[in-house]
mmCIF file of C-alpha atoms in Angstrom:
data_model
loop_
_atom_site.group_PDB
_atom_site.id
_atom_site.type_symbol
_atom_site.label_atom_id
_atom_site.label_comp_id
_atom_site.label_asym_id
_atom_site.label_seq_id
_atom_site.Cartn_x
_atom_site.Cartn_y
_atom_site.Cartn_z
ATOM 1 C CA GLU E 1 93.493 53.583 113.153
ATOM 2 C CA GLN E 2 96.484 54.778 115.118
ATOM 3 C CA PRO E 3 97.624 58.437 115.555
ATOM 4 C CA ILE E 4 101.107 58.972 114.093
ATOM 5 C CA PHE E 5 101.456 62.786 114.532
ATOM 6 C CA THR E 6 99.579 65.352 116.622
ATOM 7 C CA THR E 7 99.713 69.138 116.847
ATOM 8 C CA ARG E 8 97.468 72.081 117.744
ATOM 9 C CA ALA E 9 96.185 74.751 115.378
ATOM 10 C CA HIS E 10 93.234 77.003 114.548
ATOM 11 C CA VAL E 11 91.057 75.321 111.895
ATOM 12 C CA PHE E 12 89.472 77.219 108.978
ATOM 13 C CA GLN E 13 87.375 76.223 105.955
ATOM 14 C CA ILE E 14 86.902 78.116 102.712
ATOM 15 C CA ASP E 15 83.571 79.903 102.388
ATOM 16 C CA PRO E 16 81.530 77.725 99.950
ATOM 17 C CA SER E 17 79.647 80.756 98.608
ATOM 18 C CA THR E 18 82.582 83.052 97.812
ATOM 19 C CA LYS E 19 85.421 80.474 97.574
ATOM 20 C CA LYS E 20 87.704 83.282 98.790
ATOM 21 C CA ASN E 21 87.090 84.073 102.434
ATOM 22 C CA TRP E 22 88.066 81.831 105.335
ATOM 23 C CA VAL E 23 85.444 80.752 107.864
ATOM 24 C CA PRO E 24 86.771 79.687 111.314
ATOM 25 C CA ALA E 25 85.746 76.111 112.143
ATOM 26 C CA SER E 26 87.008 76.331 115.744
ATOM 27 C CA LYS E 27 86.857 79.107 118.305
ATOM 28 C CA GLN E 28 90.297 78.251 119.644
ATOM 29 C CA ALA E 29 93.286 76.069 118.857
ATOM 30 C CA VAL E 30 92.290 72.372 118.694
ATOM 31 C CA THR E 31 94.141 69.082 118.274
ATOM 32 C CA VAL E 32 94.896 68.076 114.673
ATOM 33 C CA SER E 33 96.234 64.514 114.147
ATOM 34 C CA TYR E 34 97.406 62.205 111.363
ATOM 35 C CA PHE E 35 95.855 58.699 111.586
ATOM 36 C CA TYR E 36 96.960 55.512 109.801
ATOM 37 C CA ASP E 37 94.412 52.759 108.995
ATOM 38 C CA VAL E 38 96.273 49.458 108.924
ATOM 39 C CA THR E 39 93.440 47.447 107.349
ATOM 40 C CA ARG E 40 92.811 49.908 104.518
ATOM 41 C CA ASN E 41 96.440 51.099 104.313
ATOM 42 C CA SER E 42 95.228 54.736 104.211
ATOM 43 C CA TYR E 43 96.005 58.006 105.986
ATOM 44 C CA ARG E 44 93.586 60.624 107.318
ATOM 45 C CA ILE E 45 93.765 64.051 109.025
ATOM 46 C CA ILE E 46 91.215 64.226 111.835
ATOM 47 C CA SER E 47 90.331 67.071 114.197
ATOM 48 C CA VAL E 48 87.519 67.136 116.763
ATOM 49 C CA ASP E 49 86.207 70.227 118.577
ATOM 50 C CA GLY E 50 84.207 68.924 121.513
ATOM 51 C CA ALA E 51 81.739 66.444 119.981
ATOM 52 C CA LYS E 52 81.987 67.951 116.477
ATOM 53 C CA VAL E 53 84.284 66.549 113.801
ATOM 54 C CA ILE E 54 85.652 69.585 111.934
ATOM 55 C CA ILE E 55 88.300 67.781 109.826
ATOM 56 C CA ASN E 56 87.991 64.274 108.307
ATOM 57 C CA SER E 57 90.239 64.343 105.268
ATOM 58 C CA THR E 58 91.717 61.234 103.605
ATOM 59 C CA ILE E 59 95.181 61.932 102.177
ATOM 60 C CA THR E 60 95.609 61.092 98.486
ATOM 61 C CA PRO E 61 98.727 61.365 96.310
ATOM 62 C CA ASN E 62 97.091 64.196 94.353
ATOM 63 C CA MET E 63 96.766 66.504 97.365
ATOM 64 C CA THR E 64 99.177 69.384 97.972
ATOM 65 C CA PHE E 65 99.785 71.294 101.200
ATOM 66 C CA THR E 66 100.571 74.973 100.498
ATOM 67 C CA LYS E 67 102.183 77.465 102.897
ATOM 68 C CA THR E 68 100.469 80.809 102.324
ATOM 69 C CA SER E 69 102.287 82.637 105.108
ATOM 70 C CA GLN E 70 104.788 81.988 107.903
ATOM 71 C CA LYS E 71 102.115 80.506 110.194
ATOM 72 C CA PHE E 72 99.291 79.456 107.842
ATOM 73 C CA GLY E 73 98.889 76.523 105.453
ATOM 74 C CA GLN E 74 96.072 74.974 103.404
ATOM 75 C CA TRP E 75 95.107 71.963 101.276
ATOM 76 C CA ALA E 76 92.134 71.078 99.048
ATOM 77 C CA ASP E 77 90.020 67.952 99.648
ATOM 78 C CA SER E 78 87.974 67.027 96.549
ATOM 79 C CA ARG E 79 85.971 64.346 98.382
ATOM 80 C CA ALA E 80 84.895 66.797 101.092
ATOM 81 C CA ASN E 81 84.470 69.509 98.409
ATOM 82 C CA THR E 82 86.240 72.113 100.511
ATOM 83 C CA VAL E 83 89.623 73.653 101.323
ATOM 84 C CA PHE E 84 91.002 73.327 104.832
ATOM 85 C CA GLY E 85 93.274 75.925 106.433
ATOM 86 C CA LEU E 86 95.365 75.702 109.588
ATOM 87 C CA GLY E 87 96.784 78.598 111.579
ATOM 88 C CA PHE E 88 99.732 77.703 113.811
ATOM 89 C CA SER E 89 101.287 79.580 116.689
ATOM 90 C CA SER E 90 104.804 79.337 115.205
ATOM 91 C CA GLU E 91 106.526 78.780 111.887
ATOM 92 C CA GLN E 92 108.270 75.699 113.280
ATOM 93 C CA GLN E 93 104.941 73.921 113.903
ATOM 94 C CA LEU E 94 103.804 74.761 110.366
ATOM 95 C CA THR E 95 107.037 73.359 108.910
ATOM 96 C CA LYS E 96 106.695 70.087 110.873
ATOM 97 C CA PHE E 97 103.063 69.682 109.767
ATOM 98 C CA ALA E 98 103.996 70.328 106.103
ATOM 99 C CA GLU E 99 106.868 67.821 106.249
ATOM 100 C CA LYS E 100 104.548 65.205 107.775
ATOM 101 C CA PHE E 101 101.943 65.923 105.082
ATOM 102 C CA GLN E 102 104.567 65.257 102.403
ATOM 103 C CA GLU E 103 105.601 61.989 104.096
ATOM 104 C CA VAL E 104 102.005 60.805 104.405
ATOM 105 C CA LYS E 105 101.305 61.796 100.790
ATOM 106 C CA GLU E 106 104.320 59.775 99.594
ATOM 107 C CA ALA E 107 103.237 56.795 101.709
ATOM 108 C CA ALA E 108 99.726 57.014 100.217
ATOM 109 C CA ARG E 109 101.210 57.056 96.709
ATOM 110 C CA LEU E 110 103.322 53.965 97.429
ATOM 111 C CA ALA E 111 100.297 52.182 98.911
ATOM 112 C CA ARG E 112 98.251 53.021 95.799
ATOM 113 C CA ASP E 113 101.016 51.780 93.485
ATOM 114 C CA LYS E 114 101.304 48.520 95.423
ATOM 115 C CA SER E 115 97.560 47.948 95.329
ATOM 116 C CA GLN E 116 97.466 48.569 91.562
ATOM 117 C CA GLU E 117 100.370 46.161 91.061
ATOM 118 C CA LYS E 118 98.508 43.508 93.058
ATOM 119 C CA ILE E 119 95.331 44.042 90.995
ATOM 120 C CA GLU E 120 97.226 43.882 87.723
ATOM 121 C CA THR E 121 99.156 40.792 88.847
ATOM 122 C CA SER E 122 96.002 38.969 89.912
ATOM 123 C CA SER E 123 94.246 39.985 86.695
ATOM 124 C CA ASN E 124 97.146 38.792 84.533
ATOM 125 C CA HIS E 125 97.362 35.570 86.499
ATOM 126 C CA SER E 126 93.646 34.885 86.016
ATOM 127 C CA GLN E 127 93.934 35.588 82.274
ATOM 128 C CA VAL E 128 96.940 33.278 81.931
ATOM 129 C CA SER E 129 95.163 30.557 83.902
ATOM 130 C CA SER E 130 92.073 30.893 81.725
ATOM 131 C CA ILE E 131 94.084 30.801 78.528
ATOM 132 C CA ASN E 132 96.171 27.835 79.704
ATOM 133 C CA GLY E 133 93.070 25.949 80.758
ATOM 134 C CA THR E 134 91.545 26.511 77.335
ATOM 135 C CA ASP E 135 94.722 25.264 75.588
ATOM 136 C CA ASP E 136 94.776 22.181 77.757
ATOM 137 C CA GLU E 137 91.135 21.510 76.881
ATOM 138 C CA LYS E 138 92.021 21.911 73.225
ATOM 139 C CA ALA E 139 94.960 19.584 73.535
ATOM 140 C CA SER E 140 93.165 16.913 75.532
ATOM 141 C CA HIS E 141 89.654 17.327 74.157
ATOM 142 C CA VAL E 142 89.197 18.225 70.562
ATOM 143 C CA GLY E 143 85.633 19.679 70.772
ATOM 144 C CA PRO E 144 83.342 20.918 68.071
ATOM 145 C CA ALA E 145 83.465 24.454 66.623
ATOM 146 C CA ASP E 146 80.710 25.651 68.985
ATOM 147 C CA ALA E 147 82.819 24.907 72.022
ATOM 148 C CA GLN E 148 85.716 26.936 70.584
ATOM 149 C CA LEU E 149 83.447 29.885 69.761
ATOM 150 C CA LYS E 150 81.987 29.788 73.269
ATOM 151 C CA SER E 151 85.482 29.811 74.773
ATOM 152 C CA GLU E 152 86.548 32.733 72.611
ATOM 153 C CA ASN E 153 83.353 34.578 73.521
ATOM 154 C CA ASP E 154 83.967 34.078 77.222
ATOM 155 C CA LYS E 155 87.514 35.427 76.878
ATOM 156 C CA LEU E 156 86.224 38.459 75.000
ATOM 157 C CA LYS E 157 83.607 39.104 77.693
ATOM 158 C CA ILE E 158 86.250 38.920 80.421
ATOM 159 C CA ALA E 159 88.531 41.280 78.498
ATOM 160 C CA LEU E 160 85.626 43.660 77.857
ATOM 161 C CA THR E 161 84.618 43.625 81.539
ATOM 162 C CA GLN E 162 88.188 44.388 82.596
ATOM 163 C CA SER E 163 88.438 47.159 80.011
ATOM 164 C CA ALA E 164 85.168 48.702 81.221
ATOM 165 C CA ALA E 165 86.356 48.503 84.809
ATOM 166 C CA ASN E 166 89.654 50.121 83.847
ATOM 167 C CA VAL E 167 87.817 52.852 81.905
ATOM 168 C CA LYS E 168 85.583 53.598 84.893
ATOM 169 C CA LYS E 169 88.598 53.643 87.203
ATOM 170 C CA TRP E 170 90.521 56.025 84.940
ATOM 171 C CA GLU E 171 87.423 58.209 84.511
ATOM 172 C CA MET E 172 87.094 58.453 88.285
ATOM 173 C CA GLU E 173 90.784 59.306 88.634
ATOM 174 C CA LEU E 174 90.486 61.847 85.806
ATOM 175 C CA GLN E 175 87.501 63.444 87.545
ATOM 176 C CA THR E 176 89.460 63.479 90.804
ATOM 177 C CA LEU E 177 92.384 65.091 89.009
ATOM 178 C CA ARG E 178 90.098 67.704 87.467
ATOM 179 C CA GLU E 179 88.559 68.510 90.836
ATOM 180 C CA SER E 180 92.003 68.653 92.417
ATOM 181 C CA ASN E 181 93.155 70.898 89.576
ATOM 182 C CA ALA E 182 90.179 73.187 90.176
ATOM 183 C CA ARG E 183 90.914 73.259 93.896
ATOM 184 C CA LEU E 184 94.570 73.950 93.219
ATOM 185 C CA THR E 185 93.619 76.713 90.772
ATOM 186 C CA THR E 186 91.372 78.244 93.433
ATOM 187 C CA ALA E 187 94.113 77.891 96.007
ATOM 188 C CA LEU E 188 96.616 79.422 93.567
ATOM 189 C CA GLN E 189 94.294 82.355 92.938
ATOM 190 C CA GLU E 190 93.817 82.791 96.669
ATOM 191 C CA SER E 191 97.568 82.586 97.127
ATOM 192 C CA ALA E 192 98.039 85.213 94.421
ATOM 193 C CA ALA E 193 95.428 87.418 96.094
ATOM 194 C CA SER E 194 97.162 86.837 99.432
ATOM 195 C CA LEU E 195 100.468 87.675 97.760
ATOM 196 C CA GLU E 196 99.050 90.933 96.409
ATOM 197 C CA GLN E 197 97.657 91.703 99.827
ATOM 198 C CA TRP E 198 101.016 90.959 101.419
ATOM 199 C CA LYS E 199 102.685 93.145 98.788
ATOM 200 C CA ARG E 200 100.352 96.009 99.655
ATOM 201 C CA GLN E 201 100.942 95.438 103.355
ATOM 202 C CA PHE E 202 104.678 95.313 102.686
ATOM 203 C CA SER E 203 104.454 98.599 100.785
ATOM 204 C CA VAL E 204 102.486 100.118 103.661
ATOM 205 C CA CYS E 205 105.018 98.758 106.157
ATOM 206 C CA ARG E 206 107.876 100.097 104.043
ATOM 207 C CA ASP E 207 106.257 103.547 103.908
ATOM 208 C CA GLU E 208 105.665 103.353 107.645
ATOM 209 C CA ASN E 209 109.293 102.307 108.099
ATOM 210 C CA ASP E 210 110.455 105.304 106.039
ATOM 211 C CA ARG E 211 108.215 107.582 108.079
ATOM 212 C CA LEU E 212 109.580 106.124 111.311
ATOM 213 C CA ARG E 213 113.134 106.583 110.036
ATOM 214 C CA ASN E 214 112.395 110.219 109.270
ATOM 215 C CA LYS E 215 110.848 110.547 112.705
ATOM 216 C CA ILE E 216 113.964 108.958 114.235
ATOM 217 C CA ASP E 217 116.158 111.432 112.333
ATOM 218 C CA GLU E 218 114.008 114.279 113.637
ATOM 219 C CA LEU E 219 114.238 112.896 117.178
ATOM 220 C CA GLU E 220 118.011 112.533 116.842
ATOM 221 C CA GLU E 221 118.185 116.155 115.676
ATOM 222 C CA GLN E 222 116.034 117.145 118.634
ATOM 223 C CA CYS E 223 118.333 115.134 120.912
ATOM 224 C CA SER E 224 121.328 116.990 119.459
ATOM 225 C CA GLU E 225 119.522 120.281 120.056
ATOM 226 C CA ILE E 226 118.736 119.158 123.601
ATOM 227 C CA ASN E 227 122.411 118.290 124.159
ATOM 228 C CA ARG E 228 123.425 121.716 122.868
ATOM 229 C CA GLU E 229 120.804 123.265 125.112
ATOM 230 C CA LYS E 230 122.216 121.276 128.034
ATOM 231 C CA GLU E 231 125.679 122.635 127.259
ATOM 232 C CA ARG E 232 124.296 126.163 127.166
ATOM 233 C CA ASN E 233 122.493 125.516 130.452
ATOM 234 C CA THR E 234 125.759 124.262 131.957
ATOM 235 C CA GLN E 235 127.528 127.438 130.822
ATOM 236 C CA LEU E 236 124.682 129.527 132.204
ATOM 237 C CA LYS E 237 124.914 127.696 135.511
ATOM 238 C CA ARG E 238 128.628 128.432 135.702
ATOM 239 C CA ARG E 239 127.921 132.067 134.824
ATOM 240 C CA ILE E 240 125.204 132.199 137.497
ATOM 241 C CA GLU E 241 127.618 130.744 140.053
ATOM 242 C CA GLU E 242 130.187 133.398 139.096
ATOM 243 C CA LEU E 243 127.564 136.130 139.378
ATOM 244 C CA GLU E 244 126.435 134.770 142.737
ATOM 245 C CA SER E 245 130.062 134.848 143.922
ATOM 246 C CA GLU E 246 130.387 138.449 142.694
ATOM 247 C CA LEU E 247 127.073 139.254 144.357
ATOM 248 C CA ARG E 248 128.338 137.881 147.662
ATOM 249 C CA GLU E 249 131.478 140.012 147.299
ATOM 250 C CA LYS E 250 129.351 143.075 146.536
ATOM 251 C CA GLU E 251 127.173 142.332 149.530
ATOM 252 C CA THR E 252 130.307 142.156 151.679
ATOM 253 C CA GLU E 253 131.452 145.508 150.283
ATOM 254 C CA LEU E 254 127.969 146.911 150.868
ATOM 255 C CA LYS E 255 128.117 145.791 154.489
ATOM 256 C CA ASP E 256 131.487 147.499 154.841
ATOM 257 C CA LEU E 257 130.073 150.648 153.265
ATOM 258 C CA ARG E 258 127.090 150.493 155.573
ATOM 259 C CA LYS E 259 129.451 150.235 158.539
ATOM 260 C CA GLN E 260 131.415 153.157 157.162
ATOM 261 C CA SER E 261 128.184 155.099 156.591
ATOM 262 C CA GLU E 262 127.453 154.682 160.273
ATOM 263 C CA ILE E 263 130.776 156.502 161.009
ATOM 264 C CA ILE E 264 130.004 159.360 158.566
ATOM 265 C CA PRO E 265 127.693 161.261 160.992
ATOM 266 C CA GLN E 266 130.454 161.222 163.579
ATOM 267 C CA LEU E 267 132.912 162.463 160.968
ATOM 268 C CA MET E 268 130.440 165.147 159.927
ATOM 269 C CA SER E 269 130.029 166.282 163.511
ATOM 270 C CA GLU E 270 133.816 166.321 163.957
ATOM 271 C CA CYS E 271 134.136 168.251 160.705
ATOM 272 C CA GLU E 272 131.614 170.839 161.898
ATOM 273 C CA TYR E 273 133.487 171.148 165.192
ATOM 274 C CA VAL E 274 136.754 171.626 163.318
ATOM 275 C CA SER E 275 135.090 174.169 161.027
ATOM 276 C CA GLU E 276 133.881 176.122 164.026
ATOM 277 C CA LYS E 277 137.367 176.049 165.509
ATOM 278 C CA LEU E 278 138.777 177.139 162.134
ATOM 279 C CA GLU E 279 136.400 180.060 161.980
ATOM 280 C CA ALA E 280 137.313 181.003 165.510
ATOM 281 C CA ALA E 281 141.000 180.748 164.601
ATOM 282 C CA GLU E 282 140.407 182.885 161.521
ATOM 283 C CA ARG E 283 138.673 185.467 163.660
ATOM 284 C CA ASP E 284 141.553 185.349 166.085
ATOM 285 C CA ASN E 285 143.944 185.656 163.149
ATOM 286 C CA GLN E 286 142.028 188.644 161.878
ATOM 287 C CA ASN E 287 142.153 190.223 165.274
ATOM 288 C CA LEU E 288 145.845 189.503 165.506
ATOM 289 C CA GLU E 289 146.427 191.032 162.086
ATOM 290 C CA ASP E 290 144.534 194.099 163.209
ATOM 291 C CA LYS E 291 146.669 194.226 166.294
ATOM 292 C CA VAL E 292 149.828 193.814 164.132
ATOM 293 C CA ARG E 293 148.802 196.735 161.997
ATOM 294 C CA SER E 294 148.095 198.831 165.053
ATOM 295 C CA LEU E 295 151.393 197.787 166.518
ATOM 296 C CA LYS E 296 153.234 198.697 163.321
ATOM 297 C CA THR E 297 151.533 202.052 163.462
ATOM 298 C CA ASP E 298 152.540 202.396 167.035
ATOM 299 C CA ILE E 299 156.121 201.406 166.070
ATOM 300 C CA GLU E 300 156.258 204.010 163.361
ATOM 301 C CA GLU E 301 154.830 206.604 165.653
ATOM 302 C CA SER E 302 157.209 205.916 168.428
ATOM 303 C CA LYS E 303 160.646 204.492 167.908
ATOM 304 C CA TYR E 304 161.296 204.949 171.505
ATOM 305 C CA ARG E 305 158.593 202.643 172.537
ATOM 306 C CA GLN E 306 159.827 200.206 169.858
ATOM 307 C CA ARG E 307 163.066 199.558 171.648
ATOM 308 C CA HIS E 308 161.236 198.631 174.783
ATOM 309 C CA LEU E 309 158.590 196.678 172.998
ATOM 310 C CA LYS E 310 160.952 194.886 170.578
ATOM 311 C CA VAL E 311 161.563 192.047 172.943
ATOM 312 C CA GLU E 312 157.866 191.781 173.743
ATOM 313 C CA LEU E 313 156.969 192.030 170.082
ATOM 314 C CA LYS E 314 159.499 189.407 169.129
ATOM 315 C CA SER E 315 158.112 186.981 171.652
ATOM 316 C CA PHE E 316 154.624 187.869 170.557
ATOM 317 C CA LEU E 317 155.564 187.208 166.922
ATOM 318 C CA GLU E 318 157.016 183.886 167.821
ATOM 319 C CA VAL E 319 153.783 182.940 169.510
ATOM 320 C CA LEU E 320 151.894 184.239 166.545
ATOM 321 C CA ASP E 321 154.011 182.199 164.144
ATOM 322 C CA GLY E 322 153.364 179.108 166.224
ATOM 323 C CA LYS E 323 149.660 179.803 166.130
ATOM 324 C CA ILE E 324 149.834 180.296 162.356
ATOM 325 C CA ASP E 325 151.740 177.047 161.946
ATOM 326 C CA ASP E 326 149.162 175.321 164.056
ATOM 327 C CA LEU E 327 146.469 176.882 161.936
ATOM 328 C CA HIS E 328 148.164 175.733 158.728
ATOM 329 C CA ASP E 329 148.596 172.232 160.126
ATOM 330 C CA PHE E 330 144.985 172.251 161.141
ATOM 331 C CA ARG E 331 143.983 173.311 157.607
ATOM 332 C CA ARG E 332 146.091 170.604 156.067
ATOM 333 C CA GLY E 333 144.552 168.057 158.376
ATOM 334 C CA LEU E 334 141.102 169.371 157.572
ATOM 335 C CA SER E 335 141.801 169.196 153.811
ATOM 336 C CA LYS E 336 142.972 165.619 154.233
ATOM 337 C CA LEU E 337 139.692 164.748 155.944
#
């Protein structure tokens, strides 16, 4: 036997008790190979895990390799009375293994057809030789009736033996077909169950997808709200910067006011001094007014003295007017302060 194709996969066998669940035949991925037997003209799938043979399946034309998922395939072996399953690491490896299975299956069918043709040809040749030999004996040797009956009996026995052999062969093939049909029915049921399971998982995934889409929409809405909040924060930052600028201006004004407040006590003291001088001036003014009244009285009493005092009074009035003007200027200055 020579290996013609090799790959690696996880090997499973159907549970013989339930006929539904898979039982792992290897703890890890092992080598799975196609072998061709030149002497027998047959093909086998062989896999060995350590010293244990976990797959020894002869390929027949009645076998079918079924892909149950993207990375899992199976086939039924009626001789081993089990169903083998292989789990691959990629869909590409599964596709290559399935294509090779189909090639090997076709080669096994051609080998079976050739072997049947050879058997039928040899059988027909032996029958023709036997019949021809009997005719030659009849032509050359005209025997008694017993010899003819014996010859006919021998031919009937040969035909009966061949018929029995053919019946047994067809019965065996029919039994093989029935077993293969049962395995295929089981595999079909398992595939249907797997399909239902995948449908349920697909429905769950679709619901999960819808939920995730809704979640994405919510997150997008939250992102929009965050962007709006960022814009508001940007506006608030600009407003804070403006307020800080105004605050710095106010602080500058406050410093100026504080400097001015330091001058206020001096101004107050000056104001008090001016007030005291104003009061003194008012007292002087009152005294002067009293003197003016007394002088007017003196003028009325004595016109004589008026002539002599006119010049003095005039000069005195001029001085008084100057003082009054100074007083009024002082008042205006005080009111301005």
